Amino acid sequence: MVTLKQKLAEKINQERPRIRKLIKENCDTVIDTVTVEKLFGGMRGLKCLVTDISYLDPDEGIRYRGYTLPDVFKKLPKPPGAEMPYVEGLYYLLLTGDIPNEEETNELIDEFRKRRIVPRYVYEVIDNFPSLSHPMTIFSTAILSMHRESFFDRKFHGGVSKMDYWDYTYEDSLNLLAKLPEIAAYIYAKLYREGNRIQQNPDMDFGSNFAHMLGKAKPYDEVSRMYFILHADHESGNVSAHTGHLVSSALADIYLSISSMVNGLAGPLHGLANQTVLEWIMQLHEKMDGKLPSQAEMKQFVWDMLNAGQVIPGYGHAVLRKTDPRYTMQREFALKHMKTDVLFKFVDLLYKVVPPILKEHGKAKNPWPNVDAHSGVIQMHYGVTEHDFYTVMFGVGRALGVCANIIWDRALGYSIERPKSLTTAMIEDIIKKK
Ligand code: CMX
């Protein structure tokens, strides 16, 4: 059998001349133009990044390596009798563009297993955090503390060929990804279970092992696999993916880059929205004494928020213009497994009520729900009731996509990022001269 690393090496050797030729023969071809609106509007929609790992179509949603999410979930190998595929198989797909067979998936499961042991000092870093620290801060720091483990960093300072950068980055990425479920589960035990951790089970896959360490019974293993796969990648321009790419473009190793990615994810307009959504729904739930509001009452809640100048968490998106397929997949899961759950009924009602209100309100370009509008209620249903932990799980998933991107960035020799800034007066000057 060809190993994943050998396969990746073959693919990289095929891609390198393609990219060199593309740049050499087309260096002046215009892809997009920068308008004043884009300059001041967070570069929204500006086509200025390259990735082949995933693509986000505004109407269709995300495709991983050309596959829609339903295809990914259908085609990737699954544990015997399971509904949701192996997370390891997804990583294989993101890296190579190929759906792995059973044997290839098992090879990667084994690789992850061999690299799971977390250095002792990481537990000490976590143990020494002041109380009331947010789990995302602890997660980011735990990852950062492992910078000293970087194989890439050691090799780089020893002097290596640029052609081999990807190889050491690949090793770092497997070493880090394999440890993330254990680190996240330890933070969970530390913050919410008085430090009573459950040891990992070496016979379990990435998702099942995480569910086991959280102390959650089946079918939470299915939820874990679904959650990590759904959050893995969303092309390169979102804050977490872009931050990871930006930091790594200066040849910072995986630990520095993924820690930065986690920090980007921790903003409430991005990954932290899943926590905010749940807190908001819980407030409504309390206000209603656990009863489901009527449509009219729900409409009033939504309008009250908008009138107070707040955003409706879990709704809207910078790129998407339809319901996020990551939302739809979670909705289908909920309809199958937890249809009578009271919080799901809140989410279901919001889905009916919010889009027409956001349309009438007239500001949000996308009135439809995103991934974060649904994820929290599924976690609540299976007993993960600590809302501020949800973004950590998002981070475990997102690290898969960002690591795959960073390996390919290194393999194809993408440059250090260095866009140019102007002063406001210079922009006014440019406008005057037009
Ligand atoms: N509720 C109310 N107003 C909203 C809104 C929402 N859900 N979504 C967008 N708007 C408003 C914006 O605040 C903006 O108002 P101003 O003109 O006053 O600044 C206006 O509509 C236009 O915004 P937009 O172009 O539609 O959206 P952006 O690309 O600027 O922002 C996003 C995208 C996701 C930050 C925004 O929709 C939002 O804040 N949503 C709520 C938070 C959320 O769910 N974030 C998670 C996104 C998914 C993820 O990354 O994890």
XYZ file of C-alpha atoms and ligand atoms in Angstrom:
485
model
C 0.000 0.000 0.000
C 1.169 3.527 -0.776
C 1.288 5.454 2.502
C -0.454 8.799 2.901
C 2.884 10.579 2.983
C 4.065 8.879 -0.223
C 0.791 9.724 -1.942
C 1.045 13.334 -0.786
C 4.631 13.535 -2.069
C 3.461 12.309 -5.514
C 0.638 14.859 -5.611
C 2.955 17.663 -4.540
C 5.417 16.781 -7.295
C 2.580 16.955 -9.834
C 1.301 20.314 -8.560
C 4.619 22.155 -8.317
C 5.249 22.546 -12.085
C 1.566 23.469 -12.596
C 1.806 26.387 -10.160
C 5.222 27.524 -11.448
C 3.893 27.593 -15.042
C 0.682 29.354 -13.995
C 2.575 32.162 -12.285
C 5.279 32.468 -14.948
C 2.892 32.696 -17.899
C 0.155 34.772 -16.265
C 1.780 36.996 -13.712
C -0.119 40.119 -14.895
C -3.571 38.582 -15.404
C -6.154 40.527 -13.370
C -8.390 38.360 -11.133
C -10.188 41.062 -9.114
C -10.102 44.787 -8.431
C -9.874 46.570 -5.087
C -12.648 49.097 -4.565
C -13.005 51.607 -1.756
C -15.856 49.518 -0.372
C -13.600 46.451 -0.205
C -10.801 48.456 1.420
C -13.018 49.657 4.244
C -15.295 46.602 4.293
C -12.933 43.948 5.622
C -11.908 42.974 2.052
C -15.314 41.265 1.771
C -15.418 39.129 -1.358
C -11.984 40.217 -2.610
C -10.494 37.299 -4.535
C -6.947 37.312 -3.219
C -6.279 33.896 -1.637
C -5.698 30.456 -3.136
C -6.653 27.069 -1.712
C -7.628 23.766 -3.270
C -8.727 22.183 -0.001
C -12.255 23.633 -0.022
C -14.422 26.136 -1.867
C -17.416 28.075 -0.537
C -20.153 28.769 -3.055
C -22.564 31.481 -1.814
C -25.659 29.454 -2.757
C -24.512 25.880 -2.412
C -22.225 26.154 0.615
C -18.929 24.428 1.258
C -17.341 21.706 -0.857
C -14.351 19.806 0.493
C -12.033 18.939 -2.395
C -14.973 19.266 -4.777
C -17.331 17.072 -2.707
C -20.527 18.509 -1.188
C -21.066 17.762 2.494
C -23.735 15.090 1.833
C -21.241 13.407 -0.536
C -18.433 13.623 2.024
C -20.628 12.005 4.669
C -21.816 9.331 2.231
C -18.482 8.405 0.704
C -15.984 8.476 3.579
C -15.392 5.183 5.416
C -17.308 4.740 8.673
C -16.774 2.673 11.798
C -18.808 -0.575 11.640
C -22.533 0.195 11.997
C -21.927 3.952 12.388
C -23.806 6.815 10.774
C -20.935 9.333 10.738
C -17.566 8.755 9.042
C -14.102 8.637 10.547
C -12.541 12.069 11.100
C -9.208 10.563 10.048
C -10.696 9.723 6.628
C -11.689 13.359 6.222
C -8.135 14.485 6.902
C -6.934 12.074 4.217
C -9.439 13.612 1.797
C -8.483 17.189 2.665
C -4.792 16.432 2.178
C -4.950 14.378 -1.012
C -8.290 15.115 -2.676
C -8.985 11.355 -2.703
C -11.597 9.428 -0.743
C -9.558 6.877 1.207
C -10.437 3.192 1.267
C -10.654 1.219 4.547
C -6.980 0.323 4.511
C -5.836 3.892 3.896
C -8.152 5.170 6.618
C -6.872 2.566 9.063
C -3.285 3.567 8.338
C -4.091 7.138 9.306
C -6.080 6.074 12.384
C -2.989 4.180 13.443
C -0.708 7.183 12.782
C -2.916 9.416 14.929
C -3.020 6.774 17.651
C 0.774 6.556 17.823
C 1.070 10.302 18.270
C -1.625 10.862 20.903
C 0.490 11.138 24.049
C 0.452 14.739 25.313
C 3.648 16.019 27.022
C 3.350 16.293 30.812
C 4.017 20.040 30.869
C 0.881 20.717 28.774
C -1.278 19.379 31.621
C 0.671 21.623 33.997
C 0.085 24.660 31.764
C -3.647 23.883 31.813
C -3.647 23.221 35.578
C -1.988 26.563 36.280
C -4.532 28.744 34.517
C -6.349 31.252 36.738
C -9.959 30.373 37.469
C -12.620 31.878 35.202
C -10.269 31.686 32.194
C -12.161 31.019 28.982
C -11.517 27.502 27.605
C -10.467 29.004 24.247
C -7.669 30.937 25.995
C -6.514 27.758 27.717
C -6.776 25.754 24.483
C -4.734 28.289 22.525
C -2.045 28.473 25.221
C -1.822 24.681 25.581
C -1.173 24.428 21.830
C 1.292 27.308 21.921
C 3.232 25.704 24.763
C 4.070 22.778 22.463
C 6.035 25.016 20.095
C 9.181 23.418 21.518
C 8.086 20.060 20.050
C 8.178 21.378 16.483
C 10.102 19.155 14.135
C 9.889 21.849 11.431
C 11.373 24.453 13.740
C 14.341 22.230 14.638
C 14.980 21.274 11.021
C 14.613 24.861 9.803
C 17.219 26.164 12.216
C 19.476 23.262 11.274
C 19.245 24.357 7.624
C 17.025 22.389 5.214
C 15.889 22.700 1.603
C 12.673 24.641 0.950
C 11.503 21.606 -1.016
C 11.317 19.622 2.228
C 9.460 22.183 4.354
C 6.144 20.407 3.813
C 7.511 17.097 5.063
C 8.367 18.409 8.548
C 5.165 20.435 8.632
C 3.255 17.247 7.824
C 4.906 15.505 10.783
C 4.099 18.453 13.062
C 0.494 18.526 11.876
C -0.105 14.834 12.626
C 1.622 15.206 15.988
C -0.565 18.156 16.921
C -3.911 16.962 15.515
C -3.577 13.589 17.255
C -3.282 15.381 20.606
C -6.091 17.920 20.235
C -8.965 15.666 21.457
C -6.973 14.798 24.595
C -6.065 18.457 25.253
C -9.674 19.593 24.730
C -11.024 16.783 26.930
C -8.515 17.593 29.670
C -9.598 21.254 29.637
C -13.199 20.024 29.923
C -12.375 17.815 32.905
C -10.368 20.569 34.560
C -13.016 23.284 34.156
C -16.234 21.362 34.643
C -15.437 17.984 36.274
C -13.123 19.059 39.106
C -10.176 17.611 37.222
C -11.653 14.090 37.088
C -10.460 13.071 33.679
C -11.234 9.937 31.776
C -8.136 8.342 30.223
C -8.169 7.935 26.460
C -8.951 4.564 24.899
C -6.228 3.544 22.430
C -8.663 1.321 20.521
C -10.986 4.163 19.617
C -10.953 6.492 16.608
C -10.549 10.297 16.859
C -14.269 11.069 17.363
C -15.201 8.089 19.562
C -12.184 8.639 21.792
C -13.158 12.285 22.290
C -16.744 11.296 23.196
C -15.385 8.660 25.585
C -13.022 11.182 27.283
C -15.899 13.631 27.719
C -17.785 10.828 29.459
C -20.646 10.852 26.979
C -22.392 7.657 25.944
C -23.357 6.642 22.413
C -24.531 8.139 20.120
C -22.382 11.114 21.209
C -19.474 9.555 19.293
C -21.556 10.166 16.136
C -22.106 13.788 17.200
C -18.363 14.258 17.736
C -17.437 12.887 14.321
C -20.177 14.935 12.648
C -19.151 18.088 14.520
C -15.413 17.819 13.707
C -16.099 17.067 10.041
C -18.649 19.882 9.613
C -16.299 22.469 11.115
C -13.107 21.331 9.390
C -12.765 23.905 6.625
C -14.552 26.861 5.046
C -12.042 28.016 2.416
C -9.313 30.506 3.343
C -10.814 33.946 3.954
C -12.624 33.374 7.272
C -10.848 34.761 10.320
C -9.566 31.462 11.782
C -8.343 29.930 8.518
C -6.858 33.191 7.324
C -5.073 33.804 10.618
C -3.574 30.304 10.552
C -2.404 30.828 6.969
C -1.081 34.343 7.632
C 0.963 33.367 10.681
C 2.346 30.263 8.984
C 3.281 32.304 5.902
C 6.187 33.704 7.948
C 7.263 30.050 8.390
C 5.955 29.939 11.944
C 5.483 26.272 12.831
C 2.149 24.467 13.218
C 1.939 25.127 16.971
C 2.319 28.902 16.599
C -0.015 28.945 13.601
C -2.821 26.798 15.040
C -2.700 28.634 18.365
C -3.247 31.864 16.383
C -6.040 30.206 14.417
C -7.747 29.358 17.723
C -7.486 33.004 18.841
C -9.152 34.114 15.608
C -11.930 31.607 16.124
C -12.615 32.939 19.622
C -14.294 36.153 18.387
C -18.099 36.348 18.835
C -18.693 37.225 15.186
C -16.901 34.018 14.187
C -16.562 30.721 16.089
C -17.753 32.010 19.446
C -21.183 32.598 17.887
C -22.130 28.992 18.790
C -21.762 29.878 22.487
C -23.657 33.151 22.026
C -26.525 31.406 20.202
C -26.971 28.889 22.989
C -26.860 31.553 25.705
C -29.449 33.549 23.805
C -31.741 30.526 23.387
C -31.343 29.677 27.086
C -32.367 33.230 28.011
C -35.527 32.854 25.936
C -36.122 29.440 27.456
C -35.868 30.865 30.968
C -37.992 33.873 30.138
C -40.695 31.507 28.856
C -40.405 29.210 31.921
C -39.424 26.374 29.605
C -42.487 26.767 27.378
C -42.095 27.156 23.639
C -43.011 30.720 22.644
C -45.721 31.289 20.080
C -44.613 32.564 16.667
C -45.797 36.046 17.651
C -43.790 35.981 20.910
C -40.689 34.724 19.114
C -41.011 37.461 16.502
C -41.181 40.025 19.274
C -37.986 38.647 20.920
C -36.150 38.871 17.616
C -37.359 42.399 16.874
C -36.471 43.513 20.419
C -32.906 42.397 19.811
C -32.610 44.110 16.472
C -34.176 47.281 17.846
C -31.614 47.244 20.655
C -28.911 47.342 17.934
C -27.797 43.738 18.464
C -27.138 41.065 15.852
C -29.120 37.826 15.776
C -26.452 35.253 16.584
C -26.202 32.286 14.230
C -27.762 34.200 11.344
C -26.043 35.905 8.426
C -22.760 35.173 6.705
C -20.058 37.057 4.856
C -20.162 34.695 1.853
C -23.222 32.431 2.081
C -26.542 33.622 0.683
C -28.640 30.534 1.511
C -29.111 28.283 4.540
C -25.693 26.901 5.455
C -25.573 23.187 4.506
C -23.727 22.641 7.800
C -26.901 23.902 9.490
C -29.063 21.666 7.298
C -27.025 18.574 8.128
C -27.339 19.255 11.840
C -31.049 19.916 11.423
C -31.484 16.575 9.666
C -29.574 14.879 12.481
C -31.777 16.604 15.075
C -34.990 15.709 13.228
C -33.877 12.085 13.259
C -32.509 11.813 16.791
C -33.964 14.573 18.995
C -37.112 15.867 17.343
C -38.938 16.313 20.649
C -36.079 18.152 22.400
C -37.467 21.459 23.662
C -34.381 23.502 22.717
C -34.437 22.022 19.233
C -38.018 23.294 18.998
C -36.710 26.800 19.792
C -34.135 26.464 17.011
C -36.786 25.148 14.650
C -39.068 28.075 15.451
C -36.246 30.572 15.000
C -35.631 29.074 11.544
C -39.222 29.928 10.635
C -39.224 33.378 12.221
C -35.796 34.974 11.782
C -35.212 34.962 7.976
C -38.379 36.947 7.104
C -37.599 39.434 9.903
C -33.993 39.930 8.768
C -35.298 40.459 5.215
C -37.770 43.068 6.466
C -35.088 44.650 8.675
C -33.127 45.061 5.448
C -29.540 45.114 6.671
C -28.111 41.587 6.674
C -27.204 40.447 3.166
C -27.894 36.873 4.198
C -30.978 36.305 6.385
C -30.374 32.534 6.690
C -28.843 30.509 9.550
C -25.177 29.482 9.647
C -23.504 26.491 11.287
C -23.478 28.099 14.742
C -27.265 28.486 14.898
C -27.660 24.759 15.452
C -24.580 23.203 16.985
C -25.182 24.166 20.631
C -28.602 22.549 21.040
C -27.247 19.211 19.841
C -24.439 19.425 22.397
C -26.972 20.343 25.109
C -29.152 17.388 24.188
C -26.274 14.970 24.747
C -25.270 16.550 28.051
C -22.457 18.921 27.052
C -24.126 21.819 28.786
C -21.066 24.059 29.209
C -21.644 26.611 26.446
C -18.219 28.208 26.559
C -16.673 24.862 25.582
C -18.414 24.664 22.192
C -15.888 26.812 20.345
C -13.063 24.574 21.574
C -14.700 21.687 19.712
C -15.082 23.944 16.659
C -11.321 24.586 16.997
C -10.449 20.872 17.071
C -12.364 20.482 13.805
C -11.052 23.649 12.152
C -7.446 22.647 12.883
C -7.852 19.758 10.393
C -8.518 22.088 7.481
C -5.977 24.712 8.470
C -3.212 22.102 8.951
C -3.976 20.641 5.510
C -3.772 24.141 4.034
C -0.507 24.970 5.743
C 1.136 21.744 4.495
C 0.123 22.607 0.928
C 1.205 26.265 1.350
C 4.673 24.986 2.276
C 4.719 22.377 -0.489
C 3.897 24.940 -3.157
C 6.148 27.624 -1.723
C 3.466 30.257 -1.171
C 4.926 33.611 -0.184
C 4.897 35.388 3.135
C 1.765 37.592 3.211
C 2.469 41.288 2.938
C -0.360 43.389 1.464
C 0.141 47.156 1.225
C -1.744 49.730 3.259
C -2.561 53.353 2.420
C -3.521 56.339 4.545
C -7.058 57.745 4.359
C -5.642 60.934 2.789
C -3.982 58.878 0.054
C -7.282 57.184 -0.727
C -9.047 60.579 -0.887
C -6.307 61.721 -3.220
C -6.751 58.720 -5.512
C -10.509 59.421 -5.615
C -9.945 63.114 -6.459
C -7.681 62.209 -9.376
C -10.235 59.815 -10.920
N -28.431 40.150 12.777
C -28.552 41.490 12.638
N -27.834 42.225 11.777
C -27.010 41.552 10.963
C -26.855 40.164 11.005
C -27.602 39.455 11.968
N -27.473 38.142 12.135
N -25.955 39.792 10.094
C -25.540 40.914 9.485
N -26.170 41.985 10.019
C -25.947 43.398 9.741
C -24.479 43.707 9.948
O -24.168 43.925 11.323
C -24.290 44.920 9.077
O -24.788 46.041 9.772
P -24.077 47.492 9.656
O -24.253 47.883 8.225
O -24.843 48.326 10.613
O -22.641 47.281 10.049
C -25.217 44.625 7.904
O -26.165 43.641 8.369
C -24.519 44.064 6.697
O -23.772 42.936 7.102
P -23.509 41.719 6.084
O -22.727 42.251 4.934
O -24.758 40.988 5.791
O -22.640 40.725 6.980
P -21.071 40.769 7.245
O -20.398 40.045 6.120
O -20.593 42.126 7.562
O -20.961 39.902 8.580
C -21.437 38.113 10.039
C -21.147 38.509 8.592
C -21.457 36.588 10.124
C -20.308 38.631 10.932
C -22.813 38.713 10.467
O -23.828 38.154 9.653
C -23.140 38.479 11.927
O -22.706 39.276 12.774
N -23.898 37.380 12.253
C -24.159 37.039 13.637
C -22.940 36.368 14.259
C -22.720 34.978 13.703
O -23.640 34.176 13.604
N -21.457 34.675 13.371
C -21.062 33.319 12.921
C -20.737 33.231 11.437
C -20.265 31.852 11.065
C -18.888 31.610 11.622
O -17.935 32.281 11.170
O -18.723 30.799 12.545
